Every structure is written in structure tokens, then in C-alpha cells.
Amino acid sequence: LDNLSLMALTLAVGFVVDDAIVMLENIHRHIERGEPPLEAAFRGSKEIAFTIVSMTISLSAVFLPVLFMPGLVGRLFHEFAVTIGAAILVSGFVSLTLTPLLCSRFLRPHAGESHGRLYKLIERNFEWGLRTYGRGLRWSLDHPRSVLAFSLLVLVAMVPLWSVVPKGFLPSEDTGRAVLNTEAAEGTSWDAMVRAQRAVAQIATSHPSVQQATSRAFSRGTSGSGFVFMKLREGSRPHVDQVIAELRREVQAVPGLRVFIVNPP
């Protein structure tokens, strides 16, 4: 499996269990009211079936545009969209069929059972969270203008936040390395290529954030190419992207070479 499909399966874990949890909790609610497990499974699944169908369709619709996205990004995320979309559809089908069946066979009422300290502690925390949520929900319904004003404030704050948040096609990681690729103009002699390569390597090694550099030059027909592999210093130094930007300005002064500096993944 490719990494994007594996990432989709990892994210799908959260989506897959949602449908089953909703079905399970609703059936268990009927069992706690004294209904037989089979009757509770029928009634609970009937009540929640439309909700699960709507959840499944809405989640699948979110990833549908990714499936038909054009260009390089579309080709990269095609497997991602197919994997996570198929997992969501299968989870919805299982929640409507297999989950009620298993609930009718395995769920039993727990009235009169004794529980340990850990269970009681978790239940007390859950009840506290439920009471806190109830108070917050009642306050929100009693003060709709305040809730609406806060929502509008968050919406307006998204505009300046969007302008300052770093954005890019792939996240940039600082691995402490950088690669400087060189390409000589057509017709450049080997001696000229070597001199230019040495000049670029000298600029790289003289940078205060570069600990050491390895330079190589190659002959390619009527031109030449090369690279400079740089290992950056550890500790307090600028980010590798800032180091690359500084080096890019300096190496542009070397004549006869096209220089490309990349941050390797």
C-alpha cells in the first residue's frame, strides 16, 4: 500500500467507528429502559437508520471533490479519496446490518451488577461532563445573541489568520540537510565548470549555518552538472528554508551556472 492509502485508512478509523457507536448507544439506551435485546435492536436501529444514512452520505460527499480533482494534486490524492470513501460507505452498511444483529445477541441489561472503582470513576467523570455540557447548552439557548456574536467574531478572525498561517503544497521539514544542484550552460568547458562548481561550494561552506559540504561535478556532453550536499549545524540556527533563501541570493552571483537548492524530504 502507498502512504496516502495508509493515511486514508488511519483517518477512516475515526469515521468508521462513528456510525457503529451511534447505533450501539441508541440500542443500549432501549435496553437500559427494560426492553428485550432483540426488540431494542429493532426499535433502536429503526430510530437511528436515517441518521446513519445521512452521516454516511455527507461524509462521502466531503471527499468526492478530491476524487475528481485534476492535476498533480488530484493524481496524488486519488487513492486517498477512493480508500477513505469506500471505508465510509462500508462502515455505514455494516452499522445498518451487522451492528444491530450483534447488539441483539451480545448486549444484556446491566441492572444490579456491581462495578469496580475504575468504572465508577469513569462514570462520575462522564456524568460531570454531561451536566457541564447541559449547563452550557442551556446558556447558549438562553443567550442566542452572544453565541451569534462570538461565531461572527471567529469568522472575521479567520481572515487575518489565513494571511499569517504558513501555506504550501507539501509541509517543509527541517532535517538538517540541503542539496544544491548546479547546471552549466550549453558549451561550457570542463575547466570553467569546475571553477564555477568550486565557487558555489565555497559559498556553501562559508555560510555560518553549514557544518560541512560535499561537492561533485560531472561532465554531460557539451555541458556539465553537479551538486553540493550540505549538512547544517545542530543547535540554534535558522530554519533550513531560511538558509536556502540566503544561499540562493549568494550563488546567483556565480556566472555560467543555473543553481537549484532544495530541501530534501
Short mmCIF file of C-alpha atoms in Angstrom, two decimals:
data_model
loop_
_atom_site.label_atom_id
_atom_site.label_comp_id
_atom_site.label_asym_id
_atom_site.label_seq_id
_atom_site.Cartn_x
_atom_site.Cartn_y
_atom_site.Cartn_z
CA LEU A 1 0.00 0.00 0.00
CA ASP A 2 1.16 3.53 -0.73
CA ASN A 3 1.50 6.09 2.04
CA LEU A 4 -1.59 8.08 1.02
CA SER A 5 -3.80 4.98 1.17
CA LEU A 6 -2.35 4.14 4.58
CA MET A 7 -3.06 7.70 5.72
CA ALA A 8 -6.64 7.35 4.47
CA LEU A 9 -7.09 4.11 6.44
CA THR A 10 -5.71 5.81 9.54
CA LEU A 11 -8.15 8.72 9.21
CA ALA A 12 -11.01 6.37 8.33
CA VAL A 13 -10.76 4.70 11.74
CA GLY A 14 -12.49 7.70 13.30
CA PHE A 15 -15.20 7.82 10.62
CA VAL A 16 -15.82 4.08 10.70
CA VAL A 17 -16.48 3.82 14.44
CA ASP A 18 -18.83 6.84 14.47
CA ASP A 19 -21.72 5.02 12.77
CA ALA A 20 -21.35 1.93 14.92
CA ILE A 21 -21.15 3.97 18.14
CA VAL A 22 -24.34 5.89 17.30
CA MET A 23 -26.21 2.64 16.59
CA LEU A 24 -24.79 0.85 19.63
CA GLU A 25 -25.60 3.67 22.05
CA ASN A 26 -29.18 4.03 20.84
CA ILE A 27 -29.86 0.29 21.15
CA HIS A 28 -28.22 0.20 24.56
CA ARG A 29 -30.45 3.10 25.65
CA HIS A 30 -33.54 0.98 24.93
CA ILE A 31 -32.05 -2.00 26.77
CA GLU A 32 -31.46 0.18 29.83
CA ARG A 33 -35.18 1.06 29.76
CA GLY A 34 -36.04 -2.61 30.20
CA GLU A 35 -36.71 -3.70 26.62
CA PRO A 36 -35.54 -7.16 25.46
CA PRO A 37 -32.31 -7.02 23.40
CA LEU A 38 -33.97 -8.16 20.15
CA GLU A 39 -36.81 -5.65 20.44
CA ALA A 40 -34.34 -2.93 21.46
CA ALA A 41 -32.20 -3.73 18.39
CA PHE A 42 -35.20 -3.43 16.05
CA ARG A 43 -36.52 -0.25 17.62
CA GLY A 44 -33.14 1.40 18.11
CA SER A 45 -31.95 0.69 14.57
CA LYS A 46 -35.23 1.94 13.13
CA GLU A 47 -34.89 5.23 15.00
CA ILE A 48 -31.28 5.85 14.01
CA ALA A 49 -31.16 4.38 10.49
CA PHE A 50 -31.87 7.66 8.69
CA THR A 51 -29.26 9.45 10.79
CA ILE A 52 -26.58 6.92 9.86
CA VAL A 53 -27.52 7.08 6.18
CA SER A 54 -27.29 10.88 6.21
CA MET A 55 -23.96 10.77 8.10
CA THR A 56 -22.52 8.28 5.61
CA ILE A 57 -23.65 10.23 2.55
CA SER A 58 -22.45 13.57 3.91
CA LEU A 59 -19.01 12.20 4.84
CA SER A 60 -18.64 10.56 1.44
CA ALA A 61 -19.66 13.79 -0.28
CA VAL A 62 -16.86 15.63 1.52
CA PHE A 63 -14.20 13.51 -0.19
CA LEU A 64 -15.96 13.29 -3.56
CA PRO A 65 -14.35 16.51 -4.93
CA VAL A 66 -10.92 15.12 -4.00
CA LEU A 67 -11.63 12.09 -6.20
CA PHE A 68 -12.24 14.27 -9.29
CA MET A 69 -9.55 16.86 -8.54
CA PRO A 70 -7.41 17.48 -11.66
CA GLY A 71 -3.68 17.99 -11.97
CA LEU A 72 -0.81 16.71 -9.89
CA VAL A 73 -2.68 17.10 -6.61
CA GLY A 74 -5.56 15.05 -7.99
CA ARG A 75 -3.25 12.24 -9.06
CA LEU A 76 -1.62 12.20 -5.63
CA PHE A 77 -4.87 12.14 -3.64
CA HIS A 78 -6.89 9.85 -5.92
CA GLU A 79 -6.06 6.73 -3.90
CA PHE A 80 -6.66 8.69 -0.69
CA ALA A 81 -10.18 9.66 -1.74
CA VAL A 82 -11.08 6.18 -3.01
CA THR A 83 -9.83 4.45 0.14
CA ILE A 84 -11.49 6.72 2.68
CA GLY A 85 -14.72 6.99 0.65
CA ALA A 86 -15.03 3.22 0.32
CA ALA A 87 -14.31 2.74 4.04
CA ILE A 88 -17.06 5.22 4.99
CA LEU A 89 -19.62 3.54 2.72
CA VAL A 90 -18.77 0.08 4.05
CA SER A 91 -18.98 1.32 7.65
CA GLY A 92 -22.45 2.74 7.03
CA PHE A 93 -23.64 -0.56 5.55
CA VAL A 94 -22.17 -2.55 8.44
CA SER A 95 -23.73 -0.22 11.01
CA LEU A 96 -27.18 -0.73 9.49
CA THR A 97 -26.92 -4.52 9.23
CA LEU A 98 -24.28 -6.28 11.30
CA THR A 99 -24.18 -3.91 14.30
CA PRO A 100 -27.90 -4.31 15.24
CA LEU A 101 -27.59 -8.08 14.85
CA LEU A 102 -24.60 -8.26 17.16
CA CYS A 103 -26.31 -5.96 19.66
CA SER A 104 -29.33 -8.25 19.83
CA ARG A 105 -27.07 -11.22 20.52
CA PHE A 106 -24.45 -9.79 22.91
CA LEU A 107 -25.92 -6.78 24.71
CA ARG A 108 -27.54 -7.51 28.06
CA PRO A 109 -29.04 -5.22 30.72
CA HIS A 110 -26.59 -4.29 33.47
CA ALA A 111 -29.09 -3.50 36.23
CA GLY A 112 -27.99 -4.79 39.62
CA GLU A 113 -24.42 -5.53 38.56
CA SER A 114 -21.56 -4.38 40.75
CA HIS A 115 -18.74 -2.43 39.20
CA GLY A 116 -15.20 -1.65 40.25
CA ARG A 117 -13.68 1.65 41.27
CA LEU A 118 -12.34 2.44 37.80
CA TYR A 119 -15.80 2.04 36.26
CA LYS A 120 -17.38 4.26 38.92
CA LEU A 121 -14.67 6.88 38.47
CA ILE A 122 -15.22 6.95 34.70
CA GLU A 123 -18.98 7.15 35.20
CA ARG A 124 -18.66 10.07 37.63
CA ASN A 125 -16.46 11.94 35.15
CA PHE A 126 -18.90 11.19 32.35
CA GLU A 127 -21.86 12.41 34.41
CA TRP A 128 -19.94 15.57 35.32
CA GLY A 129 -19.16 16.21 31.66
CA LEU A 130 -22.80 15.60 30.75
CA ARG A 131 -24.02 18.07 33.39
CA THR A 132 -21.44 20.66 32.27
CA TYR A 133 -22.48 20.26 28.65
CA GLY A 134 -26.14 20.59 29.64
CA ARG A 135 -25.50 23.84 31.51
CA GLY A 136 -23.52 25.21 28.57
CA LEU A 137 -26.23 24.19 26.12
CA ARG A 138 -28.97 25.83 28.20
CA TRP A 139 -26.89 29.02 28.50
CA SER A 140 -26.33 29.07 24.72
CA LEU A 141 -30.04 28.68 24.04
CA ASP A 142 -30.86 31.43 26.54
CA HIS A 143 -28.30 33.86 25.03
CA PRO A 144 -28.55 33.44 21.24
CA ARG A 145 -27.21 36.93 20.50
CA SER A 146 -23.99 36.32 22.44
CA VAL A 147 -23.45 32.99 20.68
CA LEU A 148 -24.09 34.57 17.28
CA ALA A 149 -21.72 37.47 18.05
CA PHE A 150 -18.97 35.06 19.10
CA SER A 151 -19.47 32.99 15.94
CA LEU A 152 -19.19 36.12 13.77
CA LEU A 153 -16.06 37.15 15.67
CA VAL A 154 -14.45 33.77 14.95
CA LEU A 155 -15.46 34.07 11.29
CA VAL A 156 -13.89 37.53 10.98
CA ALA A 157 -10.73 36.38 12.78
CA MET A 158 -10.21 33.72 10.11
CA VAL A 159 -9.28 36.39 7.55
CA PRO A 160 -6.09 37.68 9.26
CA LEU A 161 -5.23 34.20 10.49
CA TRP A 162 -5.35 32.86 6.92
CA SER A 163 -2.86 35.52 5.82
CA VAL A 164 -0.28 34.67 8.52
CA VAL A 165 -0.55 30.88 8.59
CA PRO A 166 2.24 29.22 6.51
CA LYS A 167 0.89 27.52 3.41
CA GLY A 168 2.48 25.18 0.89
CA PHE A 169 1.96 22.15 -1.31
CA LEU A 170 3.90 19.83 0.99
CA PRO A 171 4.99 20.63 4.56
CA SER A 172 8.62 21.69 4.88
CA GLU A 173 10.62 19.73 7.44
CA ASP A 174 14.00 20.71 8.81
CA THR A 175 16.11 17.56 8.52
CA GLY A 176 19.39 19.45 8.81
CA ARG A 177 20.27 18.86 5.17
CA ALA A 178 20.10 20.78 1.90
CA VAL A 179 21.10 19.92 -1.65
CA LEU A 180 22.40 22.48 -4.14
CA ASN A 181 22.13 21.32 -7.77
CA THR A 182 24.12 23.07 -10.50
CA GLU A 183 23.78 23.03 -14.27
CA ALA A 184 26.23 24.70 -16.64
CA ALA A 185 25.20 26.50 -19.79
CA GLU A 186 25.49 24.67 -23.10
CA GLY A 187 29.04 24.77 -24.47
CA THR A 188 30.70 25.42 -21.09
CA SER A 189 34.14 23.83 -20.91
CA TRP A 190 35.05 21.36 -18.21
CA ASP A 191 37.58 23.71 -16.62
CA ALA A 192 35.01 26.52 -16.45
CA MET A 193 32.50 24.12 -14.96
CA VAL A 194 34.95 23.04 -12.25
CA ARG A 195 35.81 26.64 -11.37
CA ALA A 196 32.14 27.57 -11.09
CA GLN A 197 31.40 24.46 -9.05
CA ARG A 198 34.23 25.29 -6.65
CA ALA A 199 32.94 28.84 -6.29
CA VAL A 200 29.47 27.56 -5.40
CA ALA A 201 30.94 25.06 -2.94
CA GLN A 202 32.99 27.83 -1.33
CA ILE A 203 29.86 29.93 -0.83
CA ALA A 204 28.09 26.96 0.74
CA THR A 205 30.91 26.07 3.15
CA SER A 206 31.38 29.68 4.19
CA HIS A 207 27.79 30.02 5.36
CA PRO A 208 27.68 30.04 9.19
CA SER A 209 24.83 27.50 9.34
CA VAL A 210 26.60 24.91 7.15
CA GLN A 211 28.73 22.44 9.09
CA GLN A 212 30.20 20.61 6.10
CA ALA A 213 29.57 20.24 2.37
CA THR A 214 30.38 17.66 -0.28
CA SER A 215 30.76 18.88 -3.85
CA ARG A 216 30.73 16.86 -7.07
CA ALA A 217 30.86 17.88 -10.73
CA PHE A 218 30.01 15.74 -13.77
CA SER A 219 30.59 16.07 -17.47
CA ARG A 220 27.46 15.73 -19.58
CA GLY A 221 28.06 16.07 -23.31
CA THR A 222 28.78 19.69 -24.19
CA SER A 223 27.86 20.94 -20.71
CA GLY A 224 28.19 19.86 -17.12
CA SER A 225 26.25 19.49 -13.92
CA GLY A 226 26.94 18.94 -10.27
CA PHE A 227 25.65 19.10 -6.74
CA VAL A 228 26.68 20.26 -3.29
CA PHE A 229 25.33 18.21 -0.40
CA MET A 230 25.22 20.35 2.74
CA LYS A 231 24.92 19.22 6.34
CA LEU A 232 23.70 22.01 8.59
CA ARG A 233 24.86 22.68 12.10
CA GLU A 234 22.86 21.44 15.05
CA GLY A 235 21.56 23.70 17.78
CA SER A 236 20.49 27.30 17.41
CA ARG A 237 20.42 28.20 13.72
CA PRO A 238 17.81 29.45 11.25
CA HIS A 239 15.35 27.06 9.65
CA VAL A 240 16.65 25.20 6.62
CA ASP A 241 14.28 27.16 4.34
CA GLN A 242 15.81 30.43 5.54
CA VAL A 243 19.32 29.05 4.99
CA ILE A 244 18.33 28.04 1.45
CA ALA A 245 16.92 31.51 0.74
CA GLU A 246 20.18 33.14 1.92
CA LEU A 247 22.33 30.78 -0.15
CA ARG A 248 20.15 31.27 -3.21
CA ARG A 249 20.85 35.02 -3.18
CA GLU A 250 24.60 34.44 -2.85
CA VAL A 251 25.06 31.75 -5.52
CA GLN A 252 23.23 33.82 -8.12
CA ALA A 253 26.40 35.89 -8.39
CA VAL A 254 28.32 32.90 -9.84
CA PRO A 255 28.30 33.30 -13.65
CA GLY A 256 27.63 30.47 -16.08
CA LEU A 257 25.60 28.26 -13.72
CA ARG A 258 21.95 27.59 -13.04
CA VAL A 259 21.58 26.73 -9.39
CA PHE A 260 18.64 24.94 -7.71
CA ILE A 261 18.62 24.49 -3.94
CA VAL A 262 16.13 22.04 -2.44
CA ASN A 263 15.18 20.83 1.00
CA PRO A 264 15.19 17.03 0.66
CA PRO A 265 12.27 15.15 2.28
#
